[in-house]
Amino acid sequence: MSAQSIIAVYNLASQSDINSGQDWYARALTFADNLASLYNINPLTIVAVIASLSPRNRWERNMQDAESLCKVYANGGNLEDLMSVKCCTFTPNKAKAVRILTDKVTDRAELLSILKGPKLQEFFNCIAGDCDDVCIDGHAYSVWLGERITLANVPSIGKKLRQSIKADYQTAAKALGLDSYVLQAITWVCWKRIHGV
């Protein structure tokens, strides 16, 4: 449960893990920018939609869900149309994404306020390019703990614990000469490969 646990997982990363993690968030932002151009929606709005839809949603499906909502919205879909779009996340999370689109929210502070949960806010920040933030999800927690905990068994991560985990990622990143969010992404990719999740 320390920066050393995180560095230990980083040391298990293959070159492919490193390559994938190194620009993971930059690729996510490029995806958001492409949707923004395609559907004439503010890029930060799209990033918030992606973050909203992320809980318990595989990344490939998260992108698909975000595009489906944006497409319906851009084609004049109303609240009811958007809520009927099938998304692989919890209904309250889909409702946040729909609200962000229908209210045309573009202000960063307002988007963060709607996202509310720390994991959603961290994911938003990382995709938006905040290289010092760290997205603490179940996999990031397991990496920090140094043992695999299934997502269903990850405890609620309170404010104090979250700050401690984040500080350890930042310490490890500094020791490795990496941005915090890059280290988190590399270890996330590595962890998922090692454990087949």
Short mmCIF file of C-alpha atoms in Angstrom, two decimals:
data_model
loop_
_atom_site.label_atom_id
_atom_site.label_comp_id
_atom_site.label_asym_id
_atom_site.label_seq_id
_atom_site.Cartn_x
_atom_site.Cartn_y
_atom_site.Cartn_z
CA MET A 1 0.00 0.00 0.00
CA SER A 2 2.44 2.58 -1.17
CA ALA A 3 4.26 4.20 -4.04
CA GLN A 4 6.46 1.06 -4.07
CA SER A 5 3.45 -1.14 -4.91
CA ILE A 6 2.67 1.14 -7.86
CA ILE A 7 6.31 1.11 -9.04
CA ALA A 8 6.35 -2.68 -8.72
CA VAL A 9 3.40 -2.95 -11.12
CA TYR A 10 5.01 -0.41 -13.47
CA ASN A 11 8.11 -2.63 -13.52
CA LEU A 12 5.91 -5.49 -14.80
CA ALA A 13 4.66 -3.40 -17.72
CA SER A 14 5.50 -4.64 -21.20
CA GLN A 15 6.59 -2.20 -23.89
CA SER A 16 3.09 -2.54 -25.32
CA ASP A 17 1.57 -1.59 -21.91
CA ILE A 18 3.86 1.44 -21.72
CA ASN A 19 3.05 2.52 -25.28
CA SER A 20 -0.67 2.12 -24.70
CA GLY A 21 -0.67 3.86 -21.31
CA GLN A 22 1.68 6.66 -22.35
CA ASP A 23 -0.89 8.28 -24.60
CA TRP A 24 -4.10 6.68 -23.31
CA TYR A 25 -5.65 9.94 -22.13
CA ALA A 26 -4.41 11.84 -25.19
CA ARG A 27 -6.16 9.28 -27.42
CA ALA A 28 -9.33 9.62 -25.32
CA LEU A 29 -9.19 13.41 -25.81
CA THR A 30 -8.67 12.96 -29.56
CA PHE A 31 -11.76 10.74 -29.61
CA ALA A 32 -13.73 13.47 -27.78
CA ASP A 33 -12.42 16.13 -30.16
CA ASN A 34 -13.46 14.02 -33.17
CA LEU A 35 -16.99 13.60 -31.78
CA ALA A 36 -17.09 17.34 -31.05
CA SER A 37 -16.25 18.12 -34.69
CA LEU A 38 -18.59 15.50 -36.08
CA TYR A 39 -21.62 16.53 -34.01
CA ASN A 40 -20.83 20.23 -33.41
CA ILE A 41 -20.70 19.86 -29.61
CA ASN A 42 -18.15 21.49 -27.28
CA PRO A 43 -15.19 19.11 -26.67
CA LEU A 44 -15.31 19.53 -22.86
CA THR A 45 -19.00 18.66 -22.96
CA ILE A 46 -18.11 15.42 -24.76
CA VAL A 47 -15.36 14.65 -22.21
CA ALA A 48 -17.93 15.04 -19.43
CA VAL A 49 -20.37 12.75 -21.28
CA ILE A 50 -17.63 10.12 -21.57
CA ALA A 51 -16.78 10.45 -17.85
CA SER A 52 -20.48 10.22 -16.91
CA LEU A 53 -20.88 6.96 -18.80
CA SER A 54 -17.69 5.33 -17.48
CA PRO A 55 -18.76 3.45 -14.30
CA ARG A 56 -18.73 -0.33 -14.89
CA ASN A 57 -18.48 0.32 -18.63
CA ARG A 58 -15.65 -1.13 -20.72
CA TRP A 59 -13.76 1.61 -22.59
CA GLU A 60 -14.77 0.39 -26.06
CA ARG A 61 -18.43 0.39 -25.05
CA ASN A 62 -18.04 3.73 -23.24
CA MET A 63 -16.92 5.32 -26.52
CA GLN A 64 -19.79 3.67 -28.41
CA ASP A 65 -22.34 4.88 -25.82
CA ALA A 66 -20.97 8.43 -25.89
CA GLU A 67 -21.19 8.54 -29.68
CA SER A 68 -24.72 7.10 -29.66
CA LEU A 69 -25.94 9.82 -27.27
CA CYS A 70 -24.18 12.59 -29.21
CA LYS A 71 -25.62 11.36 -32.49
CA VAL A 72 -29.20 11.27 -31.16
CA TYR A 73 -28.71 14.70 -29.55
CA ALA A 74 -27.22 16.22 -32.72
CA ASN A 75 -30.15 14.88 -34.75
CA GLY A 76 -32.61 16.79 -32.56
CA GLY A 77 -33.27 14.13 -29.96
CA ASN A 78 -35.04 15.28 -26.80
CA LEU A 79 -34.62 14.12 -23.21
CA GLU A 80 -36.88 11.12 -23.72
CA ASP A 81 -35.06 10.08 -26.93
CA LEU A 82 -31.69 10.33 -25.20
CA MET A 83 -32.82 8.38 -22.13
CA SER A 84 -34.04 5.58 -24.41
CA VAL A 85 -30.54 5.09 -25.88
CA LYS A 86 -29.06 1.83 -24.56
CA CYS A 87 -25.94 2.50 -22.46
CA CYS A 88 -23.89 0.03 -20.41
CA THR A 89 -23.73 2.05 -17.22
CA PHE A 90 -26.02 2.92 -14.33
CA THR A 91 -29.17 4.91 -15.18
CA PRO A 92 -28.21 7.89 -12.92
CA ASN A 93 -24.91 8.12 -14.81
CA LYS A 94 -26.67 8.09 -18.17
CA ALA A 95 -29.01 10.78 -16.81
CA LYS A 96 -25.97 12.97 -15.99
CA ALA A 97 -24.66 12.56 -19.55
CA VAL A 98 -28.09 13.40 -20.98
CA ARG A 99 -28.40 16.48 -18.76
CA ILE A 100 -24.94 17.68 -19.82
CA LEU A 101 -25.98 17.44 -23.48
CA THR A 102 -29.53 18.80 -23.22
CA ASP A 103 -28.47 21.72 -21.00
CA LYS A 104 -25.54 22.44 -23.38
CA VAL A 105 -23.13 22.66 -20.44
CA THR A 106 -19.64 23.84 -21.47
CA ASP A 107 -18.29 25.48 -18.29
CA ARG A 108 -15.66 23.25 -16.64
CA ALA A 109 -16.72 24.04 -13.05
CA GLU A 110 -20.36 23.34 -13.89
CA LEU A 111 -19.45 20.08 -15.65
CA LEU A 112 -17.45 18.94 -12.60
CA SER A 113 -20.38 19.88 -10.37
CA ILE A 114 -22.75 17.70 -12.42
CA LEU A 115 -20.27 14.81 -12.50
CA LYS A 116 -20.05 15.12 -8.70
CA GLY A 117 -18.34 11.80 -7.81
CA PRO A 118 -14.56 12.01 -7.37
CA LYS A 119 -13.81 9.14 -9.79
CA LEU A 120 -15.89 10.78 -12.52
CA GLN A 121 -14.25 14.16 -11.87
CA GLU A 122 -10.77 12.59 -11.94
CA PHE A 123 -11.51 10.76 -15.21
CA PHE A 124 -12.79 14.01 -16.71
CA ASN A 125 -9.68 15.90 -15.53
CA CYS A 126 -7.28 13.28 -16.89
CA ILE A 127 -8.93 13.17 -20.33
CA ALA A 128 -9.03 16.98 -20.36
CA GLY A 129 -5.25 16.99 -19.84
CA ASP A 130 -4.73 17.58 -16.10
CA CYS A 131 -1.48 15.60 -15.91
CA ASP A 132 -1.24 15.84 -12.10
CA ASP A 133 -4.62 14.28 -11.39
CA VAL A 134 -5.02 10.53 -10.99
CA CYS A 135 -8.17 8.55 -11.72
CA ILE A 136 -8.64 6.28 -8.71
CA ASP A 137 -10.88 3.44 -9.87
CA GLY A 138 -10.98 -0.16 -8.64
CA HIS A 139 -7.96 -1.17 -10.73
CA ALA A 140 -5.91 1.82 -9.52
CA TYR A 141 -6.83 0.86 -5.96
CA SER A 142 -5.70 -2.74 -6.54
CA VAL A 143 -2.40 -1.57 -8.08
CA TRP A 144 -1.79 0.63 -5.03
CA LEU A 145 -2.78 -2.18 -2.65
CA GLY A 146 -0.50 -4.62 -4.45
CA GLU A 147 -3.16 -7.32 -4.78
CA ARG A 148 -6.10 -8.00 -7.04
CA ILE A 149 -9.46 -7.04 -5.59
CA THR A 150 -12.46 -7.73 -7.81
CA LEU A 151 -14.33 -4.55 -8.65
CA ALA A 152 -17.37 -5.76 -6.70
CA ASN A 153 -15.19 -6.04 -3.57
CA VAL A 154 -13.36 -2.72 -3.81
CA PRO A 155 -14.31 -0.76 -0.68
CA SER A 156 -15.75 2.71 -0.79
CA ILE A 157 -12.75 5.01 -1.18
CA GLY A 158 -13.29 7.97 1.13
CA LYS A 159 -11.71 11.39 0.77
CA LYS A 160 -8.73 10.74 3.07
CA LEU A 161 -7.87 7.35 1.52
CA ARG A 162 -8.29 8.78 -1.99
CA GLN A 163 -5.86 11.61 -1.19
CA SER A 164 -3.37 9.11 0.20
CA ILE A 165 -3.59 6.86 -2.89
CA LYS A 166 -3.30 9.87 -5.19
CA ALA A 167 -0.24 11.15 -3.30
CA ASP A 168 1.42 7.73 -3.67
CA TYR A 169 0.79 7.74 -7.41
CA GLN A 170 2.24 11.25 -7.63
CA THR A 171 5.30 10.20 -5.59
CA ALA A 172 5.83 7.11 -7.76
CA ALA A 173 5.37 9.15 -10.95
CA LYS A 174 7.95 11.69 -9.80
CA ALA A 175 10.43 8.90 -9.01
CA LEU A 176 9.89 7.43 -12.48
CA GLY A 177 9.99 10.78 -14.28
CA LEU A 178 6.39 10.45 -15.52
CA ASP A 179 3.23 12.51 -15.32
CA SER A 180 0.88 11.12 -12.65
CA TYR A 181 -1.94 10.36 -15.06
CA VAL A 182 0.45 8.58 -17.45
CA LEU A 183 1.72 6.31 -14.65
CA GLN A 184 -1.85 5.53 -13.63
CA ALA A 185 -2.77 4.69 -17.24
CA ILE A 186 0.30 2.47 -17.79
CA THR A 187 -0.27 0.52 -14.57
CA TRP A 188 -4.01 0.26 -15.38
CA VAL A 189 -3.24 -1.25 -18.82
CA CYS A 190 -0.61 -3.57 -17.31
CA TRP A 191 -2.88 -4.69 -14.45
CA LYS A 192 -5.77 -5.46 -16.80
CA ARG A 193 -3.44 -7.52 -19.04
CA ILE A 194 -1.88 -9.47 -16.15
CA HIS A 195 -5.25 -10.30 -14.57
CA GLY A 196 -7.25 -10.69 -17.76
CA VAL A 197 -9.85 -8.10 -16.76
#
